[in-house]
Every structure is written in C-alpha cells, then in structure tokens.
Amino acid sequence: MLLHLNIQNFAIVRSLDIDWRQGMTTITGETGAGKSIAIDALGLCLGERAVTNVVRPNCKKAELAATFDIADNPLAQQWLDKNDISYDDDCILRRVISSEGRSKAYINGSQVPLAQLKDVGRLLINIHGQHDHQLIIKSSEQRQLLDAYADHQHLLDNVKHQYQQWKSLTYEYQQLQENQIQREAQQQLLQYQVNELDEFSLNESEFEQLESDYKRHSNSQYLLETTLATLQTLSENEQFNALDSVRSAHDQISKLAHVDTKLAELANQLESTLIQLEDTNNELQGYYQQLELDPQAYQMIEERYSLAIQLAKKHQVLPEQLHQHHAQLKHQLSLISSDESRLASILADIDNAENQYRDAANSLTQSRIKAAQTLNNKITTSMKELNMEHGQFEVNINPLESGKLSAQGMDEVNFFISLNPGQELAAMNKVASGGELSRISLAMQVILADKVITPTLIFDEVDVGISGPTAAMVGSKLQQLATNTQVICVTHLPQVASKGHQQLFVAKLTDGEHTETNVTELSEQGRVQEIARLLAGDSITEHSLANAQELLAS
C-alpha cells in the first residue's frame, strides 16, 4: 500500500508531505485548488512522461518520492529481486525533473531507466482517471475484465502457448514456400558441385601426399644423379671415399691409444662416427635402389595433382581445403533436401498444432461462458443499486469472424446493457451516458476487488455526473472496495467524501505574488465543516452541518 508521498517544487506545490492510511482516503477541496495534484505527482513517480512546466516557477528542479509498503506484496518483491534492487519492507519510487525537462528515476536509491518505474508501478498502484471508464466500451477491455473475473489465467497461458506454436509453424511453412524456387536453383548448383567432387573423390590429406609424390617424380632424375654422386663420395670411389678415410683414421688412433691412453676417447669417437657413416651409406644405397623412373606413374600423379589444383581454384578454396569443402557442400545439400522433406510434412504439424490450439481455446470459451452467467447477475444487481433501476447487463460471447485464431482465444466479447423497460440489450457505447458508464465501471471494480493484484486503487473524480442517492451508493461501493485494497478517491461529492476513513483537504494559498497548494488531513470537526461546504457551498448553515454529521455518522 501507499504510505507516504513527498513533493518538492512541483507545479504550484512548494513542499508537501502526505501520509496515507489503509482503507479509503478521500480528497476534497475547492475548484482549481489542485485536488488532483497528488495524483499527478504519483503518476510521475510511476513513470509517466514529464513536461517542462511541471517544475515550480523559478525553481531548478522538482523532486517527487512515493513510499510503498511491500511486506505483503510478493509480486513486487520478486520484481525487485529479478532486477537486483535491494529492499526491506518498503519500496521508494523517486523522480527528479529539471526545469529543462530532463528527468532521472530511482528505485530505493538506485538510478533506473524510466521503463522500470512503469514496470514496478503496475504492481503497486492503479490509477483510474476521469475518462478511464470510457475504456470499458472497448471489446478488448471487456474481454480482459471478463477474464479477470473468471480467474482462469492458466487457460489464457495455455491458449497463448498453443497459438505461438501454431504461429511459429505457419511462419516456417510460409518461409519454406517463399524460398522454394531459390532453394531449387541452389539445390541444382550444389548437386552439380557435389557430383563433380564425388567423381574426383579426393580423400582427406590426399592432396598433401599428391604434392609430395609430384615433387619427387618431377625431380627423379636429379635425385638419382645426386644420390649416386653422394654414394661415390661416401663409399664407392676407389681412389678416395669418406668411409675408407674415417676407417683408416680410426685404426691409426686406436693403435696410438695403446701407447697413450689419453687417445682412447678419440678412438671411441671415431668408431661412433664410422658406424654412423656406414648406417647412412646403407640407407642411402637402399633409397637409390628404390628410385626408379616410371613415366606412367608420374603422368597419373601429375594429372591428379593438376586437377586437384584446378578444382580448388574453381571452388575458390585452397587445394588442401578441397576435401573439407566437399563435405560442407554435401551438408548444405542435405539441409536443402531436409527442407523439402519438411515442406512435405509440416502441414500435418500445422494441423496438429491448430487442433491443440482449438482444444485450448474451446476450454477458454467454456470458462468465459460460465463466468459470464454469474457476472451478468452481479452487475445487473449493482446497476440497480447504483440507481439504474431497470438496468440489465449481459456478456455477449461470439466467435471471431471467419474463425480467426488469436493469442487471446477465438472469442469476441462484448458487454450489452439495457437501461429502460422494454429496451433491447445493446452495446454499452450506444446506450449508456458517461455517468452510467462510470457507475458500471465502478461496479466492475467492486466485483473484481478480490481479484485485484495491485494493493492501491486511485479514482480521480470518477464520480463526475452523478448526485443524490446514486452518489451515496457510489460512496458505499468505494467503501466496500476498500475492505480488500487501499482506495484513494478525489471527489467533489459529500456522499462519497464522507465514506472515507481518512479525508484530505486541498487548498490554494496566495499572497498576491506567489501561489501554492497545501494538503492537510482533516480532523473529525474539520470533516464536518468540509462535508457541509460540499453540501451547501460557501454559506454553511446549521442544517448543512447537521446533514454533514449525519453523513459521517452513517
């Protein structure tokens, strides 16, 4: 509930602190005194758009802060937790607006985007303006009111989920159809490319081997000649070769080692060198013997190697990437093939999703019909209590045109009323005046009171256009509503003002140069005086005072 409102330099308010109580609070005052100024300030705390003229003249900024008790408001607590905003039992919404029109928003001292004020505000308070009752003539608003009364959110959620499933599949089908021609052209190209690479059939890492074989065969003559010359140097030259020279050196140093043991290590080193040279010579001889000039093998390798390079150039990839590119093309082709298969099967999925949606929507329709039957009786009774003696109310539920599917179900909901004997039921906007719409809207609020999730409701002069016994009944309805939620009502009617558990009086003060608005909580005697003023105007009489006391006593 709303606990406190602080206003600084806002419009014609210099400084104002208002403490709010549980139950019903009424706000009264003279015309033009600014009775709605607290509501306007609250609206800005809840994220409404600010304009430059909200700042008091000659001031740099306006500051507004609303404090709410959220100890019994789990939805608000969950929202604060989700948005990492710390809290205890209170939630403070603060707005600072500069004279240039710039503004900053805060929740519990943390600066936040303006949208977050709106989000959390919806969980704390609901403001009904003078013209908000006109929303009740809209079919969408009427459907929402019926759904709120039926209290079948689980059915609404299921319908929305099934609708989204059906919508998603329908969109997928449309995309598949729209892309079919393009997909067919792409499939032909991919199929040609895959067939070409299938025919070449390059294995993984084969190009690297091809490249190695190609280099070896293209340089085979040079390899033969150089290998042979190296073998001559190592062992086969009879006049001088490396092996004989090292062997001779080893033998000589070995003999000297018998004379001087210091040469033994050198002899060992020469022996190791000799062994390595012999091994190298043997391996080189084996390599030379395996080398052979095979023109036919070379031609096959050259052709495949050249073709691999040509295909890589054609497909705009490196030759060593050709095998991977081939696999990617196959994958793309398989995806297109799966799209074609999907196109053939998705219609069955769409039919199944539509059937599930219609089952969910039919359950929602039945729940609406059941709720409408009891709502008809309750609102008809309330209309009679609110001085619409011959009033009748009926919820009309019809299928949407052409069986259209929507996220809210397949129903068009309309409120029909009759206000006079013999008058046929007709749409509300065709037969009800503004005052009658206001009363029907109020009746709905009272009936829905136990469904209301926002702990504070504000009514800003929603009682315009009514008087007398009707006004008294409106006051009683608002008081009844206040048993379940905090109600704040700006009013000019004594019958409504007297029903409040708390009454605030708004006055406009001026010294000829400056004007400001002041709000005070009235004492019991102050309430008698104010109710009498509302009854009789400025000329308060003993009779009006007695009437005021009677209203307050009742």
XYZ file of C-alpha atoms in Angstrom:
554
model
C 0.000 0.000 0.000
C 0.975 3.662 -0.399
C 2.488 5.027 2.824
C 3.922 8.433 2.040
C 4.216 10.989 -0.755
C 6.789 13.788 -0.747
C 6.505 16.593 -3.312
C 9.053 19.390 -3.766
C 8.708 22.326 -6.224
C 6.077 20.621 -8.351
C 3.591 22.817 -10.257
C 2.208 25.163 -7.573
C 3.410 22.965 -4.693
C 6.469 24.277 -2.862
C 6.784 21.456 -0.337
C 4.297 18.800 0.628
C 4.302 15.604 2.704
C 1.261 13.328 2.745
C 0.841 10.241 4.917
C -1.705 7.736 3.647
C -3.753 5.280 5.658
C -5.219 1.892 4.976
C -8.820 1.705 3.825
C -10.404 4.585 1.920
C -8.957 8.081 1.655
C -10.991 10.882 0.083
C -9.502 14.111 -1.263
C -11.667 17.225 -1.492
C -11.134 20.940 -1.987
C -12.311 23.989 -3.865
C -12.407 24.014 -7.659
C -8.994 24.943 -9.015
C -7.210 24.241 -5.735
C -5.320 21.312 -7.256
C -7.145 18.290 -5.834
C -5.529 16.037 -8.450
C -2.018 17.355 -7.908
C -1.054 14.458 -5.637
C -2.373 12.024 -8.260
C -0.352 13.794 -10.955
C 2.769 13.566 -8.793
C 2.144 9.864 -8.189
C 1.762 9.374 -11.928
C 5.245 10.787 -12.488
C 6.623 8.521 -9.752
C 5.089 5.650 -11.709
C 6.929 6.607 -14.891
C 4.532 8.906 -16.737
C 6.054 11.331 -19.235
C 7.207 14.654 -17.763
C 6.921 18.094 -19.377
C 8.902 21.237 -18.556
C 6.014 23.123 -16.929
C 5.750 20.640 -14.033
C 8.604 22.425 -12.225
C 7.523 25.271 -9.926
C 8.373 28.707 -11.395
C 11.876 30.000 -10.545
C 12.999 26.543 -9.382
C 15.692 24.374 -10.991
C 14.035 21.021 -10.411
C 11.053 19.172 -8.974
C 11.506 16.125 -6.740
C 8.802 13.532 -6.123
C 9.027 10.425 -3.953
C 6.390 7.782 -3.165
C 6.922 5.181 -0.444
C 5.062 1.853 -0.581
C 4.791 -0.959 1.939
C 5.576 -4.193 0.047
C 5.761 -6.577 3.011
C 2.601 -8.321 1.721
C 3.304 -7.821 -1.985
C 5.260 -10.885 -3.223
C 4.987 -9.847 -6.893
C 6.759 -6.549 -6.200
C 9.393 -8.353 -4.130
C 10.007 -10.830 -6.963
C 10.372 -7.974 -9.446
C 12.941 -6.209 -7.233
C 14.876 -9.466 -6.762
C 14.866 -10.118 -10.506
C 16.234 -6.633 -11.189
C 18.872 -6.812 -8.411
C 17.398 -3.921 -6.413
C 17.734 -4.206 -2.644
C 14.738 -3.604 -0.368
C 13.390 -4.249 3.109
C 9.638 -3.798 3.710
C 9.459 -0.536 1.731
C 9.820 0.404 -1.923
C 10.577 4.058 -2.709
C 9.958 5.368 -6.218
C 11.640 8.730 -6.800
C 11.644 11.090 -9.768
C 13.774 14.211 -10.277
C 12.736 16.541 -13.133
C 14.800 19.551 -14.224
C 13.299 22.810 -15.449
C 14.664 21.926 -18.922
C 12.552 18.751 -18.931
C 15.306 16.195 -18.225
C 14.463 13.619 -15.604
C 16.046 10.851 -13.553
C 14.318 7.860 -11.986
C 15.270 5.959 -8.831
C 14.039 2.833 -7.037
C 15.260 2.511 -3.440
C 18.087 4.926 -4.215
C 19.310 3.087 -7.328
C 19.059 5.026 -10.595
C 17.000 3.078 -13.135
C 15.540 3.530 -16.632
C 12.113 5.153 -16.672
C 10.598 1.942 -18.042
C 11.450 0.162 -14.792
C 9.368 2.679 -12.808
C 6.443 1.755 -15.030
C 7.072 -1.969 -14.617
C 7.193 -1.989 -10.825
C 4.497 0.702 -10.589
C 1.945 -1.636 -12.164
C 2.452 -3.969 -9.210
C 1.961 -1.211 -6.618
C -0.861 1.073 -7.720
C -3.579 1.513 -10.330
C -4.873 4.996 -11.227
C -8.333 5.443 -12.763
C -8.756 8.901 -14.308
C -11.928 10.842 -15.072
C -12.181 9.340 -18.549
C -10.814 5.865 -17.884
C -14.332 4.464 -17.659
C -14.563 5.060 -21.407
C -12.135 2.139 -21.845
C -14.917 -0.193 -20.759
C -16.663 0.299 -24.121
C -13.721 -1.341 -25.927
C -14.155 -5.029 -26.715
C -10.555 -5.815 -25.729
C -11.043 -4.189 -22.312
C -14.331 -6.047 -21.826
C -12.621 -9.350 -22.618
C -9.882 -8.599 -20.082
C -12.446 -7.724 -17.404
C -14.325 -10.988 -18.034
C -11.069 -12.963 -17.896
C -10.070 -11.236 -14.660
C -13.423 -12.179 -13.123
C -13.178 -15.780 -14.396
C -9.699 -16.033 -12.849
C -8.537 -18.566 -15.462
C -5.009 -17.341 -16.160
C -3.818 -20.918 -16.692
C -6.263 -21.273 -19.589
C -5.141 -17.951 -21.080
C -1.498 -19.000 -20.796
C -2.208 -22.331 -22.491
C -4.078 -20.675 -25.363
C -1.245 -18.200 -25.841
C 1.325 -21.015 -25.840
C -0.630 -23.129 -28.352
C -1.192 -20.075 -30.543
C 2.531 -19.310 -30.596
C 3.270 -22.930 -31.551
C 0.778 -22.765 -34.423
C 2.008 -19.314 -35.490
C 5.630 -20.449 -35.496
C 4.865 -23.473 -37.680
C 2.737 -21.363 -40.044
C 5.562 -18.871 -40.427
C 8.044 -21.691 -41.071
C 5.744 -23.072 -43.789
C 5.449 -19.639 -45.430
C 9.230 -19.224 -45.404
C 9.729 -22.682 -46.920
C 7.248 -21.877 -49.657
C 8.709 -18.444 -50.392
C 12.243 -19.860 -50.633
C 11.304 -22.926 -52.659
C 12.283 -21.529 -56.105
C 15.555 -20.163 -54.776
C 16.142 -23.430 -52.939
C 15.594 -25.483 -56.106
C 18.150 -23.400 -58.035
C 20.633 -23.704 -55.203
C 19.999 -27.439 -54.996
C 20.821 -27.881 -58.703
C 24.092 -25.998 -58.332
C 25.071 -27.874 -55.186
C 24.199 -31.207 -56.743
C 26.439 -30.429 -59.747
C 29.302 -29.364 -57.474
C 28.943 -32.415 -55.222
C 28.782 -34.781 -58.208
C 31.934 -33.208 -59.629
C 33.805 -33.631 -56.347
C 32.325 -37.089 -55.788
C 33.762 -38.139 -59.150
C 37.186 -36.756 -58.244
C 36.856 -38.338 -54.782
C 39.775 -36.693 -53.032
C 40.464 -38.343 -49.677
C 41.379 -36.492 -46.511
C 45.097 -35.454 -46.549
C 45.442 -36.951 -50.041
C 46.452 -33.646 -51.613
C 49.440 -33.325 -49.291
C 50.582 -36.820 -50.371
C 49.957 -35.954 -54.022
C 52.032 -32.835 -53.691
C 54.892 -34.813 -52.118
C 54.746 -37.543 -54.804
C 54.581 -34.956 -57.581
C 57.699 -33.187 -56.317
C 59.577 -36.496 -56.012
C 58.662 -37.745 -59.501
C 59.250 -34.415 -61.216
C 62.746 -34.310 -59.693
C 63.536 -38.033 -60.000
C 66.479 -37.604 -62.433
C 68.068 -35.030 -60.183
C 67.515 -37.312 -57.165
C 69.172 -40.251 -58.925
C 72.190 -38.301 -60.060
C 72.788 -36.552 -56.753
C 72.256 -39.712 -54.710
C 74.721 -41.627 -56.862
C 77.327 -38.868 -56.555
C 76.868 -38.854 -52.794
C 77.347 -42.637 -52.624
C 80.566 -42.251 -54.602
C 81.789 -39.742 -52.029
C 80.798 -41.903 -49.108
C 81.965 -45.368 -50.203
C 82.161 -46.236 -53.870
C 85.044 -44.124 -55.146
C 88.004 -46.498 -55.148
C 90.629 -43.758 -55.088
C 89.142 -41.835 -52.171
C 85.928 -42.119 -50.129
C 84.778 -40.971 -46.702
C 84.275 -44.410 -45.183
C 87.769 -45.644 -46.022
C 89.313 -42.401 -44.758
C 87.485 -42.484 -41.427
C 88.173 -46.227 -41.042
C 91.886 -45.598 -41.591
C 91.913 -42.731 -39.098
C 90.161 -44.902 -36.543
C 92.677 -47.722 -36.948
C 95.650 -45.394 -36.520
C 94.323 -43.616 -33.442
C 93.344 -46.984 -31.892
C 96.966 -48.140 -32.227
C 98.224 -44.911 -30.658
C 95.771 -45.351 -27.757
C 97.737 -48.414 -26.730
C 100.738 -46.123 -26.346
C 98.894 -43.179 -24.807
C 95.576 -43.911 -23.121
C 94.595 -40.257 -23.482
C 93.720 -41.034 -27.125
C 91.295 -43.806 -26.207
C 88.311 -41.424 -26.098
C 89.180 -40.058 -29.537
C 89.359 -43.587 -30.858
C 85.879 -44.250 -29.470
C 84.521 -41.077 -31.097
C 85.979 -42.091 -34.471
C 84.398 -45.525 -34.069
C 80.975 -43.912 -33.472
C 81.451 -41.665 -36.491
C 82.381 -44.655 -38.606
C 79.262 -46.569 -37.509
C 77.021 -43.564 -38.333
C 78.631 -43.160 -41.764
C 78.131 -46.849 -42.519
C 74.432 -46.626 -41.477
C 73.915 -43.501 -43.567
C 75.623 -45.125 -46.544
C 73.437 -48.255 -46.242
C 70.201 -46.199 -46.036
C 71.249 -44.065 -48.993
C 72.026 -47.181 -51.043
C 68.563 -48.546 -50.200
C 66.945 -45.245 -51.226
C 68.897 -45.223 -54.509
C 67.905 -48.781 -55.332
C 64.200 -47.948 -54.812
C 64.348 -44.853 -57.001
C 63.011 -45.647 -60.413
C 61.899 -43.570 -63.362
C 58.269 -44.617 -64.094
C 56.832 -42.208 -66.663
C 53.354 -43.778 -66.457
C 53.130 -43.387 -62.658
C 54.458 -39.851 -62.936
C 51.805 -38.985 -65.529
C 48.983 -40.253 -63.312
C 50.254 -38.331 -60.292
C 50.764 -35.159 -62.344
C 47.268 -35.334 -63.803
C 45.549 -35.855 -60.421
C 47.696 -33.204 -58.777
C 46.903 -30.668 -61.517
C 43.168 -31.500 -61.428
C 43.086 -31.001 -57.658
C 44.582 -27.526 -58.104
C 42.099 -26.693 -60.887
C 39.098 -27.820 -58.813
C 40.329 -25.862 -55.801
C 40.664 -22.749 -57.948
C 37.199 -23.322 -59.410
C 35.645 -23.662 -55.952
C 37.730 -20.764 -54.615
C 39.427 -22.708 -51.830
C 42.973 -23.807 -51.133
C 43.823 -27.266 -52.575
C 44.405 -28.697 -49.102
C 40.883 -27.482 -48.140
C 39.166 -29.241 -51.050
C 38.212 -32.371 -49.100
C 36.626 -30.295 -46.292
C 34.854 -28.091 -48.841
C 33.414 -31.229 -50.455
C 31.995 -32.323 -47.068
C 30.467 -28.877 -46.487
C 28.725 -28.917 -49.869
C 27.283 -32.347 -49.070
C 25.971 -30.991 -45.757
C 24.341 -27.990 -47.452
C 22.737 -30.287 -49.978
C 21.375 -32.487 -47.210
C 19.877 -29.441 -45.466
C 18.065 -28.431 -48.651
C 16.809 -31.965 -49.028
C 15.595 -31.892 -45.424
C 13.801 -28.579 -46.153
C 11.963 -30.297 -48.991
C 11.046 -33.160 -46.675
C 9.996 -30.629 -44.038
C 7.784 -28.855 -46.554
C 6.044 -32.132 -47.237
C 5.491 -32.950 -43.546
C 4.913 -29.543 -41.935
C 1.265 -29.297 -42.986
C 0.463 -32.226 -40.731
C 2.288 -30.480 -37.869
C 0.321 -27.285 -38.529
C -2.972 -29.200 -38.473
C -1.988 -30.869 -35.206
C -0.951 -27.534 -33.655
C -4.201 -25.923 -34.779
C -6.225 -28.760 -33.263
C -4.385 -28.366 -29.952
C -4.969 -24.610 -30.094
C -8.689 -25.071 -30.772
C -8.996 -27.507 -27.864
C -7.338 -24.959 -25.563
C -9.422 -22.093 -26.983
C -12.654 -24.070 -26.567
C -11.826 -24.704 -22.895
C -11.252 -20.949 -22.508
C -14.562 -20.186 -24.236
C -16.465 -22.527 -21.910
C -14.850 -20.906 -18.880
C -15.796 -17.453 -20.196
C -19.396 -18.532 -20.778
C -19.627 -19.935 -17.250
C -18.128 -16.787 -15.708
C -20.360 -14.545 -17.840
C -23.509 -16.170 -16.423
C -22.672 -15.163 -12.847
C -21.181 -11.800 -13.876
C -24.428 -10.911 -15.658
C -26.402 -11.298 -12.424
C -23.876 -9.460 -10.251
C -23.539 -6.417 -12.498
C -27.283 -6.254 -13.116
C -27.783 -6.177 -9.328
C -25.097 -3.495 -8.916
C -26.663 -1.383 -11.666
C -29.948 -1.389 -9.792
C -28.130 -0.421 -6.572
C -26.466 2.449 -8.442
C -29.819 3.992 -9.398
C -30.214 2.229 -12.737
C -33.463 0.686 -11.563
C -34.334 -1.112 -14.789
C -30.767 -1.896 -15.762
C -29.815 -5.206 -17.289
C -26.343 -6.427 -18.133
C -25.275 -9.286 -20.365
C -21.912 -10.514 -21.640
C -22.185 -11.427 -25.291
C -19.609 -14.008 -26.460
C -19.353 -14.752 -30.182
C -16.719 -16.472 -32.346
C -14.227 -14.182 -34.041
C -15.075 -13.520 -37.677
C -14.050 -16.249 -40.152
C -12.835 -18.466 -37.342
C -9.774 -16.268 -36.877
C -7.176 -17.507 -34.392
C -5.660 -15.145 -31.825
C -3.423 -15.326 -28.774
C -6.450 -14.399 -26.619
C -8.694 -17.157 -27.906
C -11.393 -17.339 -30.563
C -13.979 -15.172 -28.799
C -15.206 -11.646 -29.343
C -16.512 -10.377 -26.001
C -18.988 -7.500 -25.848
C -20.901 -6.020 -22.916
C -24.568 -5.352 -23.678
C -26.916 -3.358 -21.443
C -30.482 -2.169 -21.282
C -31.446 0.805 -19.113
C -35.203 1.116 -19.678
C -38.169 -1.292 -19.589
C -38.788 -2.861 -22.986
C -35.457 -1.673 -24.350
C -33.468 -4.334 -26.152
C -29.972 -5.113 -24.964
C -27.402 -3.164 -26.990
C -23.697 -2.408 -26.946
C -22.740 -0.186 -23.987
C -21.322 2.646 -26.089
C -24.650 3.003 -27.921
C -26.987 3.389 -24.946
C -25.003 4.457 -21.848
C -24.048 8.007 -20.898
C -20.684 8.926 -19.385
C -22.098 8.863 -15.868
C -23.721 5.479 -16.412
C -20.516 4.064 -17.853
C -18.660 5.394 -14.823
C -21.044 3.634 -12.458
C -20.891 0.348 -14.389
C -17.088 0.579 -14.383
C -17.137 1.138 -10.625
C -19.470 -1.842 -10.183
C -16.959 -3.947 -12.097
C -14.127 -2.737 -9.859
C -16.048 -3.707 -6.738
C -16.950 -7.145 -8.120
C -13.339 -7.727 -9.151
C -11.945 -6.443 -5.845
C -10.932 -9.892 -4.626
C -9.079 -10.464 -7.913
C -7.140 -7.176 -7.775
C -3.390 -7.717 -7.553
C -2.436 -4.053 -7.097
C -2.747 -3.119 -3.405
C -3.747 0.523 -4.096
C -6.514 1.867 -6.354
C -6.877 5.580 -7.097
C -10.060 7.118 -8.530
C -9.599 10.638 -9.871
C -13.099 12.206 -9.953
C -14.710 9.101 -11.456
C -17.975 10.234 -9.825
C -18.455 13.164 -12.209
C -22.036 13.437 -13.477
C -23.817 11.748 -10.562
C -25.513 13.061 -7.454
C -28.113 12.323 -4.789
C -28.877 8.714 -3.840
C -26.655 7.474 -6.652
C -23.719 9.362 -5.188
C -24.394 7.789 -1.798
C -24.410 4.333 -3.341
C -21.163 5.088 -5.228
C -19.625 6.102 -1.906
C -20.760 2.840 -0.344
C -19.358 0.845 -3.265
C -15.980 2.560 -2.935
C -16.008 1.930 0.800
C -16.850 -1.717 0.136
C -13.925 -1.881 -2.316
C -11.645 -0.507 0.421
C -12.175 -3.576 2.573
C -9.854 -5.512 0.244
C -7.488 -2.837 -1.028
C -6.357 0.707 -0.289
C -8.639 3.177 -2.115
C -7.838 6.843 -2.750
C -10.587 8.946 -4.288
C -10.540 12.553 -5.499
C -14.154 13.717 -5.291
C -16.485 16.716 -5.159
C -19.421 14.737 -3.744
C -20.178 14.896 0.001
C -21.814 11.434 -0.158
C -18.508 9.963 -1.385
C -16.180 12.101 0.750
C -17.999 11.096 3.924
C -17.297 7.403 3.316
C -13.540 7.794 3.651
C -11.620 6.517 6.643
C -9.283 9.452 6.044
C -10.082 12.785 4.407
C -7.532 15.189 2.935
C -8.349 18.809 2.125
C -6.602 20.666 -0.697
C -6.369 24.464 -0.501
C -4.721 27.053 -2.738
C -2.910 29.805 -0.855
C -1.679 33.118 -2.316
C -0.081 36.305 -1.035
C -0.765 38.191 -4.246
C 2.621 37.381 -5.731
C 3.073 33.663 -5.129
C 0.593 30.776 -5.159
C 0.972 27.350 -3.681
C -1.140 24.301 -2.906
C -1.402 22.834 0.557
C -2.846 19.455 1.633
C -3.951 18.774 5.204
C -5.603 15.826 6.911
C -8.929 16.879 8.356
C -9.910 16.237 11.940
C -13.411 14.995 12.763
C -14.628 18.574 13.209
C -12.799 19.632 10.050
C -14.552 16.881 8.131
C -17.944 18.100 9.343
C -17.129 21.618 8.094
C -15.842 20.347 4.725
C -18.789 17.989 4.122
C -21.135 20.855 4.987
C -19.324 23.088 2.469
C -19.718 20.422 -0.201
C -23.420 20.209 0.621
C -24.245 23.921 0.846
C -21.422 25.791 -0.836
C -19.795 28.749 0.936
C -22.904 29.530 3.033
C -22.653 26.849 5.691
C -25.831 26.612 7.789
C -26.852 24.697 10.854
C -28.905 22.487 8.580
C -25.923 21.668 6.327
C -23.747 20.973 9.381
C -26.394 18.580 10.695
C -26.569 16.858 7.319
C -22.785 16.567 7.280
C -22.751 14.971 10.720
C -25.459 12.565 9.598
C -23.493 11.559 6.502
C -20.350 10.959 8.530
C -22.258 9.006 11.157
C -23.778 6.731 8.523
